[in-house]
mmCIF file of C-alpha atoms (C1' of nucleotides) in Angstrom:
data_model
loop_
_atom_site.group_PDB
_atom_site.id
_atom_site.type_symbol
_atom_site.label_atom_id
_atom_site.label_comp_id
_atom_site.label_asym_id
_atom_site.label_seq_id
_atom_site.Cartn_x
_atom_site.Cartn_y
_atom_site.Cartn_z
ATOM 1 C CA MET U 1 4.948 2.065 0.061
ATOM 2 C CA LEU U 2 3.478 0.134 2.787
ATOM 3 C CA LYS U 3 0.883 2.737 3.345
ATOM 4 C CA LEU U 4 -2.735 2.252 4.041
ATOM 5 C CA THR U 5 -5.347 3.773 1.824
ATOM 6 C CA LYS U 6 -7.123 7.018 2.460
ATOM 7 C CA LYS U 7 -10.289 5.062 2.857
ATOM 8 C CA ALA U 8 -8.805 3.259 5.807
ATOM 9 C CA ASP U 9 -7.588 6.546 7.167
ATOM 10 C CA TYR U 10 -11.019 8.049 6.830
ATOM 11 C CA GLY U 11 -12.563 5.025 8.399
ATOM 12 C CA LEU U 12 -10.332 5.277 11.415
ATOM 13 C CA MET U 13 -11.028 8.972 11.719
ATOM 14 C CA ALA U 14 -14.735 8.401 11.552
ATOM 15 C CA LEU U 15 -14.691 5.730 14.219
ATOM 16 C CA LYS U 16 -12.541 7.919 16.385
ATOM 17 C CA TYR U 17 -15.028 10.715 15.963
ATOM 18 C CA LEU U 18 -17.875 8.457 16.956
ATOM 19 C CA ALA U 19 -15.922 7.285 19.966
ATOM 20 C CA GLU U 20 -15.450 10.874 21.013
ATOM 21 C CA HIS U 21 -19.147 11.571 20.923
ATOM 22 C CA PRO U 22 -20.786 8.744 22.815
ATOM 23 C CA GLU U 23 -23.599 11.044 23.866
ATOM 24 C CA MET U 24 -24.962 11.136 20.345
ATOM 25 C CA PRO U 25 -27.280 8.270 19.506
ATOM 26 C CA ALA U 26 -26.219 8.524 15.880
ATOM 27 C CA LEU U 27 -24.158 10.717 13.627
ATOM 28 C CA SER U 28 -24.767 11.049 9.924
ATOM 29 C CA ALA U 29 -22.075 10.558 7.361
ATOM 30 C CA LYS U 30 -22.316 14.200 6.525
ATOM 31 C CA ASP U 31 -21.724 15.273 10.106
ATOM 32 C CA ILE U 32 -18.501 13.353 10.263
ATOM 33 C CA ALA U 33 -17.396 14.320 6.797
ATOM 34 C CA ASP U 34 -17.917 17.978 7.591
ATOM 35 C CA ALA U 35 -16.032 17.664 10.836
ATOM 36 C CA TYR U 36 -12.958 16.475 9.018
ATOM 37 C CA GLY U 37 -13.409 18.085 5.655
ATOM 38 C CA ILE U 38 -13.496 14.865 3.707
ATOM 39 C CA PRO U 39 -15.850 14.100 0.810
ATOM 40 C CA ALA U 40 -19.175 13.076 2.272
ATOM 41 C CA GLN U 41 -20.094 10.624 -0.419
ATOM 42 C CA LEU U 42 -16.870 8.771 -0.066
ATOM 43 C CA LEU U 43 -17.147 8.610 3.684
ATOM 44 C CA ALA U 44 -20.671 7.317 3.271
ATOM 45 C CA LYS U 45 -19.430 4.393 1.283
ATOM 46 C CA ILE U 46 -16.770 3.639 3.814
ATOM 47 C CA LEU U 47 -19.244 3.733 6.641
ATOM 48 C CA GLN U 48 -21.437 1.375 4.689
ATOM 49 C CA GLN U 49 -18.609 -1.086 4.469
ATOM 50 C CA LEU U 50 -17.975 -0.801 8.148
ATOM 51 C CA THR U 51 -21.634 -1.387 8.801
ATOM 52 C CA LYS U 52 -21.656 -4.459 6.637
ATOM 53 C CA SER U 53 -18.671 -5.709 8.568
ATOM 54 C CA GLY U 54 -20.537 -5.275 11.791
ATOM 55 C CA LEU U 55 -18.392 -2.538 13.249
ATOM 56 C CA LEU U 56 -21.135 0.049 12.977
ATOM 57 C CA ARG U 57 -24.880 0.124 13.263
ATOM 58 C CA SER U 58 -26.802 2.295 10.879
ATOM 59 C CA HIS U 59 -30.155 3.827 11.349
ATOM 60 C CA ALA U 60 -32.026 5.273 8.408
ATOM 61 C CA GLY U 61 -34.496 8.078 8.385
ATOM 62 C CA MET U 62 -34.396 11.450 10.047
ATOM 63 C CA ASN U 63 -31.907 11.891 12.823
ATOM 64 C CA GLY U 64 -30.497 8.641 11.642
ATOM 65 C CA GLY U 65 -26.870 7.953 11.133
ATOM 66 C CA TYR U 66 -24.191 5.654 12.385
ATOM 67 C CA ALA U 67 -23.161 4.501 15.803
ATOM 68 C CA LEU U 68 -20.544 2.118 17.072
ATOM 69 C CA ALA U 69 -21.797 -1.421 17.251
ATOM 70 C CA ARG U 70 -19.378 -2.203 20.036
ATOM 71 C CA GLU U 71 -17.450 -0.410 22.727
ATOM 72 C CA ALA U 72 -14.661 1.704 21.297
ATOM 73 C CA ARG U 73 -12.312 -0.266 23.482
ATOM 74 C CA GLU U 74 -13.396 -3.469 21.781
ATOM 75 C CA VAL U 75 -12.675 -2.418 18.247
ATOM 76 C CA SER U 76 -9.146 -2.696 16.937
ATOM 77 C CA ALA U 77 -7.548 -0.690 14.184
ATOM 78 C CA PHE U 78 -6.841 -3.999 12.549
ATOM 79 C CA GLU U 79 -10.519 -4.779 12.164
ATOM 80 C CA VAL U 80 -11.200 -1.432 10.638
ATOM 81 C CA ILE U 81 -8.470 -1.703 8.078
ATOM 82 C CA LEU U 82 -9.461 -5.251 7.310
ATOM 83 C CA ALA U 83 -13.076 -4.258 6.790
ATOM 84 C CA ILE U 84 -12.180 -1.464 4.439
ATOM 85 C CA ASP U 85 -9.189 -2.609 2.471
ATOM 86 C CA GLY U 86 -9.649 -6.308 2.784
ATOM 87 C CA PRO U 87 -6.987 -8.697 3.978
ATOM 88 C CA PHE U 88 -3.581 -7.233 3.598
ATOM 89 C CA PHE U 89 -0.322 -8.937 3.023
ATOM 90 C CA ILE U 90 3.085 -7.469 2.935
ATOM 91 C CA THR U 91 4.084 -9.465 -0.074
ATOM 92 C CA SER U 92 2.326 -9.377 -3.391
ATOM 93 C CA CYS U 93 1.625 -13.038 -3.622
ATOM 94 C CA THR U 94 1.445 -14.262 -0.081
ATOM 95 C CA LYS U 95 -0.475 -17.468 -0.293
ATOM 96 C CA GLY U 96 -3.034 -16.198 -2.715
ATOM 97 C CA LYS U 97 -4.931 -19.161 -4.076
ATOM 98 C CA THR U 98 -2.321 -19.369 -6.767
ATOM 99 C CA GLY U 99 0.545 -19.268 -4.349
ATOM 100 C CA CYS U 100 3.507 -17.613 -5.935
ATOM 101 C CA GLU U 101 3.631 -18.147 -9.645
ATOM 102 C CA LEU U 102 7.292 -17.431 -9.766
ATOM 103 C CA THR U 103 9.328 -20.583 -10.042
ATOM 104 C CA PRO U 104 10.480 -21.973 -6.714
ATOM 105 C CA SER U 105 11.282 -18.390 -6.002
ATOM 106 C CA CYS U 106 9.290 -17.172 -3.119
ATOM 107 C CA THR U 107 11.721 -18.044 -0.428
ATOM 108 C CA ILE U 108 11.421 -14.450 0.574
ATOM 109 C CA ARG U 109 7.835 -14.848 1.545
ATOM 110 C CA GLU U 110 8.158 -17.039 4.516
ATOM 111 C CA PRO U 111 10.253 -14.635 6.570
ATOM 112 C CA LEU U 112 8.186 -11.714 5.444
ATOM 113 C CA ALA U 113 5.018 -13.470 6.431
ATOM 114 C CA ARG U 114 6.311 -13.245 9.983
ATOM 115 C CA VAL U 115 6.743 -9.550 9.573
ATOM 116 C CA ASN U 116 3.229 -9.418 8.307
ATOM 117 C CA ASP U 117 1.965 -11.182 11.394
ATOM 118 C CA THR U 118 3.867 -8.825 13.592
ATOM 119 C CA ILE U 119 2.323 -5.807 12.001
ATOM 120 C CA ALA U 120 -1.098 -7.345 12.265
ATOM 121 C CA GLY U 121 -0.427 -7.948 15.932
ATOM 122 C CA VAL U 122 0.472 -4.357 16.501
ATOM 123 C CA LEU U 123 -2.630 -3.125 14.756
ATOM 124 C CA LYS U 124 -4.768 -5.540 16.724
ATOM 125 C CA SER U 125 -3.387 -4.119 19.929
ATOM 126 C CA ILE U 126 -4.653 -0.675 19.103
ATOM 127 C CA SER U 127 -8.274 0.123 19.792
ATOM 128 C CA ILE U 128 -10.398 2.942 18.545
ATOM 129 C CA GLN U 129 -10.466 4.242 22.059
ATOM 130 C CA ASP U 130 -6.693 4.519 21.994
ATOM 131 C CA LEU U 131 -7.033 6.786 19.021
ATOM 132 C CA ALA U 132 -9.687 8.881 20.678
ATOM 133 C CA GLU U 133 -7.598 9.391 23.795
ATOM 134 C CA HIS U 134 -5.016 11.376 22.002
ATOM 135 C CA GLU U 135 -4.863 13.879 24.795
ATOM 136 C CA HIS U 136 -1.367 13.286 25.930
ATOM 137 C CA PRO U 137 0.706 16.338 25.109
ATOM 138 C CA PRO U 138 4.122 14.974 24.219
ATOM 139 C CA GLY U 139 5.941 14.547 27.454
ATOM 140 C CA HIS U 140 4.216 12.023 29.611
ATOM 141 C CA ALA U 141 3.912 9.087 27.289
ATOM 142 C CA ARG U 142 0.970 6.918 28.069
ATOM 143 C CA GLU U 143 1.696 3.405 29.117
ATOM 144 C CA ALA U 144 -0.559 1.322 27.003
ATOM 145 C CA SER U 145 2.630 -0.015 25.559
ATOM 146 C CA ALA U 146 2.380 -3.275 23.785
ATOM 147 C CA LEU U 147 5.157 -5.727 23.480
ATOM 148 C CA VAL U 148 5.370 -7.546 20.246
ATOM 149 C CA GLU U 149 7.594 -10.424 19.498
ATOM 150 C CA LEU U 150 9.007 -11.344 16.175
ATOM 151 C CA THR U 151 10.548 -14.731 15.667
ATOM 152 C CA LEU U 152 12.225 -15.259 12.366
ATOM 153 C CA MET E 1 -3.132 -2.869 1.600
ATOM 154 C CA LEU E 2 0.005 -2.328 3.376
ATOM 155 C CA LYS E 3 1.887 -4.298 0.851
ATOM 156 C CA LEU E 4 5.242 -3.552 -0.587
ATOM 157 C CA THR E 5 5.791 -3.241 -4.295
ATOM 158 C CA LYS E 6 6.986 -5.992 -6.553
ATOM 159 C CA LYS E 7 10.105 -3.996 -7.137
ATOM 160 C CA ALA E 8 10.932 -4.209 -3.478
ATOM 161 C CA ASP E 9 10.139 -7.895 -3.575
ATOM 162 C CA TYR E 10 12.413 -8.393 -6.518
ATOM 163 C CA GLY E 11 15.134 -6.397 -4.856
ATOM 164 C CA LEU E 12 14.980 -8.517 -1.745
ATOM 165 C CA MET E 13 15.022 -11.683 -3.800
ATOM 166 C CA ALA E 14 18.023 -10.505 -5.741
ATOM 167 C CA LEU E 15 19.984 -9.625 -2.641
ATOM 168 C CA LYS E 16 19.063 -12.908 -1.105
ATOM 169 C CA TYR E 17 20.294 -14.676 -4.205
ATOM 170 C CA LEU E 18 23.578 -12.827 -4.056
ATOM 171 C CA ALA E 19 23.918 -13.674 -0.393
ATOM 172 C CA GLU E 20 23.429 -17.319 -1.237
ATOM 173 C CA HIS E 21 26.229 -17.285 -3.763
ATOM 174 C CA PRO E 22 29.142 -15.622 -2.041
ATOM 175 C CA GLU E 23 31.553 -17.659 -4.109
ATOM 176 C CA MET E 24 30.659 -15.756 -7.247
ATOM 177 C CA PRO E 25 32.594 -12.542 -7.685
ATOM 178 C CA ALA E 26 29.691 -11.079 -9.570
ATOM 179 C CA LEU E 27 26.312 -12.076 -10.965
ATOM 180 C CA SER E 28 24.673 -10.348 -13.889
ATOM 181 C CA ALA E 29 21.176 -8.961 -13.757
ATOM 182 C CA LYS E 30 20.175 -11.556 -16.308
ATOM 183 C CA ASP E 31 21.500 -14.415 -14.202
ATOM 184 C CA ILE E 32 19.385 -13.392 -11.274
ATOM 185 C CA ALA E 33 16.350 -12.604 -13.366
ATOM 186 C CA ASP E 34 16.501 -16.010 -14.990
ATOM 187 C CA ALA E 35 16.885 -17.718 -11.656
ATOM 188 C CA TYR E 36 13.618 -16.283 -10.478
ATOM 189 C CA GLY E 37 11.766 -15.836 -13.731
ATOM 190 C CA ILE E 38 11.345 -12.122 -13.412
ATOM 191 C CA PRO E 39 11.717 -9.604 -16.251
ATOM 192 C CA ALA E 40 15.414 -8.930 -16.721
ATOM 193 C CA GLN E 41 15.064 -5.323 -17.737
ATOM 194 C CA LEU E 42 13.059 -4.504 -14.716
ATOM 195 C CA LEU E 43 15.420 -6.247 -12.368
ATOM 196 C CA ALA E 44 18.286 -4.383 -13.999
ATOM 197 C CA LYS E 45 16.733 -1.092 -13.111
ATOM 198 C CA ILE E 46 16.165 -2.180 -9.566
ATOM 199 C CA LEU E 47 19.734 -3.343 -9.188
ATOM 200 C CA GLN E 48 20.877 -0.013 -10.504
ATOM 201 C CA GLN E 49 18.943 1.740 -7.809
ATOM 202 C CA LEU E 50 20.442 -0.494 -5.198
ATOM 203 C CA THR E 51 23.884 0.235 -6.588
ATOM 204 C CA LYS E 52 23.266 3.938 -6.469
ATOM 205 C CA SER E 53 22.186 3.553 -2.876
ATOM 206 C CA GLY E 54 25.432 1.836 -2.067
ATOM 207 C CA LEU E 55 24.009 -1.570 -1.266
ATOM 208 C CA LEU E 56 25.574 -3.189 -4.317
ATOM 209 C CA ARG E 57 28.741 -2.811 -6.304
ATOM 210 C CA SER E 58 28.588 -3.179 -10.052
ATOM 211 C CA HIS E 59 31.216 -4.168 -12.520
ATOM 212 C CA ALA E 60 30.784 -3.731 -16.257
ATOM 213 C CA GLY E 61 32.254 -5.813 -19.018
ATOM 214 C CA MET E 62 32.428 -9.518 -19.526
ATOM 215 C CA ASN E 63 31.929 -11.592 -16.456
ATOM 216 C CA GLY E 64 30.788 -8.432 -14.825
ATOM 217 C CA GLY E 65 27.681 -8.036 -12.768
ATOM 218 C CA TYR E 66 26.647 -7.162 -9.248
ATOM 219 C CA ALA E 67 27.939 -8.086 -5.839
ATOM 220 C CA LEU E 68 26.988 -7.134 -2.350
ATOM 221 C CA ALA E 69 28.761 -4.029 -1.181
ATOM 222 C CA ARG E 70 28.520 -5.155 2.421
ATOM 223 C CA GLU E 71 28.155 -8.336 4.380
ATOM 224 C CA ALA E 72 24.704 -9.841 4.003
ATOM 225 C CA ARG E 73 24.433 -9.680 7.767
ATOM 226 C CA GLU E 74 24.960 -5.927 7.645
ATOM 227 C CA VAL E 75 22.171 -5.136 5.232
ATOM 228 C CA SER E 76 18.643 -4.807 6.546
ATOM 229 C CA ALA E 77 15.439 -5.356 4.659
ATOM 230 C CA PHE E 78 14.544 -1.851 5.673
ATOM 231 C CA GLU E 79 17.428 -0.384 3.722
ATOM 232 C CA VAL E 80 16.498 -2.324 0.640
ATOM 233 C CA ILE E 81 12.903 -1.252 0.690
ATOM 234 C CA LEU E 82 13.909 2.296 1.415
ATOM 235 C CA ALA E 83 16.336 2.332 -1.493
ATOM 236 C CA ILE E 84 13.757 1.029 -3.911
ATOM 237 C CA ASP E 85 10.456 2.481 -2.864
ATOM 238 C CA GLY E 86 11.663 5.534 -1.045
ATOM 239 C CA PRO E 87 10.607 6.504 2.454
ATOM 240 C CA PHE E 88 7.374 4.889 3.419
ATOM 241 C CA PHE E 89 4.764 6.016 5.813
ATOM 242 C CA ILE E 90 1.719 4.227 6.967
ATOM 243 C CA THR E 91 -0.474 7.244 6.700
ATOM 244 C CA SER E 92 -1.026 9.179 3.524
ATOM 245 C CA CYS E 93 0.074 12.517 4.813
ATOM 246 C CA THR E 94 2.510 11.774 7.569
ATOM 247 C CA LYS E 95 4.487 14.914 7.966
ATOM 248 C CA GLY E 96 4.799 15.610 4.282
ATOM 249 C CA LYS E 97 6.070 19.135 3.850
ATOM 250 C CA THR E 98 2.460 20.232 3.808
ATOM 251 C CA GLY E 99 1.575 18.350 6.932
ATOM 252 C CA CYS E 100 -1.984 17.230 6.802
ATOM 253 C CA GLU E 101 -4.158 19.532 4.784
ATOM 254 C CA LEU E 102 -7.299 18.315 6.443
ATOM 255 C CA THR E 103 -8.523 20.727 9.045
ATOM 256 C CA PRO E 104 -7.276 19.966 12.532
ATOM 257 C CA SER E 105 -8.133 16.433 11.597
ATOM 258 C CA CYS E 106 -5.083 14.323 11.667
ATOM 259 C CA THR E 107 -5.342 13.247 15.227
ATOM 260 C CA ILE E 108 -5.120 9.774 13.854
ATOM 261 C CA ARG E 109 -1.645 10.287 12.644
ATOM 262 C CA GLU E 110 0.188 10.535 15.861
ATOM 263 C CA PRO E 111 -0.723 7.066 17.090
ATOM 264 C CA LEU E 112 -0.222 5.592 13.670
ATOM 265 C CA ALA E 113 3.181 7.160 13.413
ATOM 266 C CA ARG E 114 4.146 4.937 16.307
ATOM 267 C CA VAL E 115 2.932 1.943 14.410
ATOM 268 C CA ASN E 116 4.981 3.116 11.504
ATOM 269 C CA ASP E 117 8.074 3.261 13.654
ATOM 270 C CA THR E 118 7.397 -0.180 14.968
ATOM 271 C CA ILE E 119 7.184 -1.646 11.517
ATOM 272 C CA ALA E 120 10.345 0.125 10.503
ATOM 273 C CA GLY E 121 12.011 -1.326 13.549
ATOM 274 C CA VAL E 122 10.981 -4.815 12.631
ATOM 275 C CA LEU E 123 12.254 -4.437 9.102
ATOM 276 C CA LYS E 124 15.513 -3.025 10.359
ATOM 277 C CA SER E 125 15.987 -6.066 12.510
ATOM 278 C CA ILE E 126 15.887 -8.376 9.536
ATOM 279 C CA SER E 127 19.031 -8.787 7.487
ATOM 280 C CA ILE E 128 19.495 -10.180 4.034
ATOM 281 C CA GLN E 129 21.286 -13.057 5.621
ATOM 282 C CA ASP E 130 18.188 -13.867 7.606
ATOM 283 C CA LEU E 131 16.347 -14.202 4.350
ATOM 284 C CA ALA E 132 19.037 -16.390 2.843
ATOM 285 C CA GLU E 133 19.026 -18.756 5.800
ATOM 286 C CA HIS E 134 15.588 -19.977 5.101
ATOM 287 C CA GLU E 135 16.586 -23.527 5.774
ATOM 288 C CA HIS E 136 14.558 -24.188 8.831
ATOM 289 C CA PRO E 137 11.913 -26.748 8.041
ATOM 290 C CA PRO E 138 8.957 -25.726 10.173
ATOM 291 C CA GLY E 139 9.550 -27.283 13.527
ATOM 292 C CA HIS E 140 12.633 -25.897 15.119
ATOM 293 C CA ALA E 141 12.027 -22.208 14.933
ATOM 294 C CA ARG E 142 15.191 -20.215 14.785
ATOM 295 C CA GLU E 143 15.832 -17.848 17.591
ATOM 296 C CA ALA E 144 16.807 -14.673 15.937
ATOM 297 C CA SER E 145 13.713 -13.338 17.534
ATOM 298 C CA ALA E 146 13.481 -9.643 17.854
ATOM 299 C CA LEU E 147 11.585 -7.857 20.501
ATOM 300 C CA VAL E 148 9.838 -4.749 19.451
ATOM 301 C CA GLU E 149 8.135 -2.335 21.696
ATOM 302 C CA LEU E 150 5.217 -0.188 20.862
ATOM 303 C CA THR E 151 4.266 2.631 23.161
ATOM 304 C CA LEU E 152 1.091 4.409 22.294
ATOM 305 C "C1'" DG X 1 36.807 -4.118 -32.175
ATOM 306 C "C1'" DA X 2 33.302 -7.228 -30.963
ATOM 307 C "C1'" DA X 3 30.809 -9.239 -27.247
ATOM 308 C "C1'" DT X 4 29.167 -8.605 -22.813
ATOM 309 C "C1'" DA X 5 27.296 -6.031 -19.252
ATOM 310 C "C1'" DC X 6 26.013 -1.875 -16.807
ATOM 311 C "C1'" DC X 7 23.615 2.843 -17.160
ATOM 312 C "C1'" DC X 8 19.590 5.700 -17.728
ATOM 313 C "C1'" DG X 9 15.739 8.092 -19.383
ATOM 314 C "C1'" DA X 10 11.399 7.863 -22.070
ATOM 315 C "C1'" DC X 11 7.321 5.464 -23.023
ATOM 316 C "C1'" DT X 12 3.223 2.205 -22.851
ATOM 317 C "C1'" DT X 13 0.060 -0.537 -20.368
ATOM 318 C "C1'" DC X 14 -2.591 -1.844 -16.599
ATOM 319 C "C1'" DT X 15 -4.425 -1.694 -12.137
ATOM 320 C "C1'" DT X 16 -6.449 0.531 -8.423
ATOM 321 C "C1'" DC X 17 -7.368 4.302 -5.589
ATOM 322 C "C1'" DG X 18 -9.972 8.362 -4.815
ATOM 323 C "C1'" DG X 19 -13.955 10.455 -5.787
ATOM 324 C "C1'" DT X 20 -18.684 11.367 -7.944
ATOM 325 C "C1'" DC X 21 -23.465 10.455 -9.410
ATOM 326 C "C1'" DC X 22 -27.812 8.720 -9.087
ATOM 327 C "C1'" DG X 23 -31.717 5.815 -8.130
ATOM 328 C "C1'" DA X 24 -34.048 3.142 -4.497
ATOM 329 C "C1'" DG X 25 -35.455 2.012 0.075
ATOM 330 C "C1'" DT X 26 -36.366 3.639 5.026
ATOM 331 C "C1'" DT X 27 -37.795 6.383 8.738
ATOM 332 C "C1'" DC X 28 -39.885 10.098 11.051
ATOM 333 C "C1'" DA X 29 -42.612 14.568 11.478
ATOM 334 C "C1'" DG X 30 -46.522 17.066 10.553
ATOM 335 C "C1'" DC Z 1 -50.336 9.941 4.154
ATOM 336 C "C1'" DT Z 2 -47.207 12.527 2.308
ATOM 337 C "C1'" DG Z 3 -42.883 14.464 2.022
ATOM 338 C "C1'" DA Z 4 -38.369 15.637 3.889
ATOM 339 C "C1'" DA Z 5 -34.233 13.778 5.655
ATOM 340 C "C1'" DC Z 6 -31.464 10.133 5.648
ATOM 341 C "C1'" DT Z 7 -29.205 5.736 4.557
ATOM 342 C "C1'" DC Z 8 -28.211 2.070 1.018
ATOM 343 C "C1'" DG Z 9 -25.671 0.321 -2.807
ATOM 344 C "C1'" DG Z 10 -24.180 -0.127 -7.293
ATOM 345 C "C1'" DA Z 11 -22.272 2.137 -11.543
ATOM 346 C "C1'" DC Z 12 -19.128 5.135 -13.223
ATOM 347 C "C1'" DC Z 13 -14.849 7.923 -14.242
ATOM 348 C "C1'" DG Z 14 -10.504 10.350 -13.978
ATOM 349 C "C1'" DA Z 15 -5.897 10.433 -12.203
ATOM 350 C "C1'" DA Z 16 -1.991 8.360 -10.271
ATOM 351 C "C1'" DG Z 17 1.190 5.005 -9.727
ATOM 352 C "C1'" DA Z 18 3.074 0.384 -10.520
ATOM 353 C "C1'" DA Z 19 4.815 -2.969 -13.843
ATOM 354 C "C1'" DG Z 20 7.065 -3.720 -17.703
ATOM 355 C "C1'" DT Z 21 9.324 -2.357 -22.447
ATOM 356 C "C1'" DC Z 22 12.415 -0.040 -25.625
ATOM 357 C "C1'" DG Z 23 16.370 2.158 -27.221
ATOM 358 C "C1'" DG Z 24 20.570 4.579 -27.054
ATOM 359 C "C1'" DG Z 25 24.963 5.210 -24.561
ATOM 360 C "C1'" DT Z 26 29.185 3.797 -21.910
ATOM 361 C "C1'" DA Z 27 32.502 0.849 -19.772
ATOM 362 C "C1'" DT Z 28 35.278 -3.555 -19.708
ATOM 363 C "C1'" DT Z 29 37.219 -7.672 -21.248
ATOM 364 C "C1'" DC Z 30 38.931 -10.886 -24.716
#
DNA sequence: GAATACCCGACTTCTTCGGTCCGAGTTCAG
DNA sequence: CTGAACTCGGACCGAAGAAGTCGGGTATTC
């Protein structure tokens, strides 16, 4: 449970890849898919979603492809996941238009909503660039540490 | 995405309900199911899992039912979710026995594993009792705040 | 021994994720 | 201008997992 979809995974990988190759004006879906061994067609769809969400810029035609619309530093993992999987909520019914159909039940929700916010905060604090700079052989932990507060 | 299953929801609700009624020596699955309007049979199965995991104690026969095996304060939301949905991981492949099958790809995983730990930490910091004490009309936020650190 | 309640595995249904296919529009090179 | 290379975007499908149901078995109390 509590896992993000492969699409989101792929999306993050793709953005990371783009961040690692800033010299390229554009990379095609196939390039990225091949680099990671993921189905090209699927990646294509994901990249399309990211484009529609404004995280990527696409360029059709030969030597076309995708490029980051913003600096890698300015794109958070949260945005990516949001663009691909839509708004996420820990709980099944969290304030959907219908609220919780279960009787006066959902007293659970309120505390969990805080947890939800916390997670969102963590994901917002992580940028694509952070993912790309994975070159820290376990030992000297990088200090981009983020402090997150949770108030029940 | 990133949502927990209804089973986990139900489990948390049930434990919360038990925590709110410490005077009762035992509550049947049906009692709890009726209180929240959730399918009794399903809840029963969930409670059984929780019993097997040692979070609840069951007692058969008339006036039997379930009771918390530990103090509500001593049971974390993390344990409940773990007991019901099994170990969760943000990423699809996080260190499964096979590791990540994708080429040398999973560079994403390492940073996300940290996120995973952070979330786990947050959930561990929340007890069933915290859920039961939901009586804080928005205004005077309770200060059971937990500080969680995330180091990329 | 009957009523109540837990125990537990099998089964059905339903949703959604992961993945594929294909047609259409766009851009660039020759 | 024509065609190759590429993106765009919707339709489609199979598999997996979640949600919920059913039925038989066992323990406990009255």
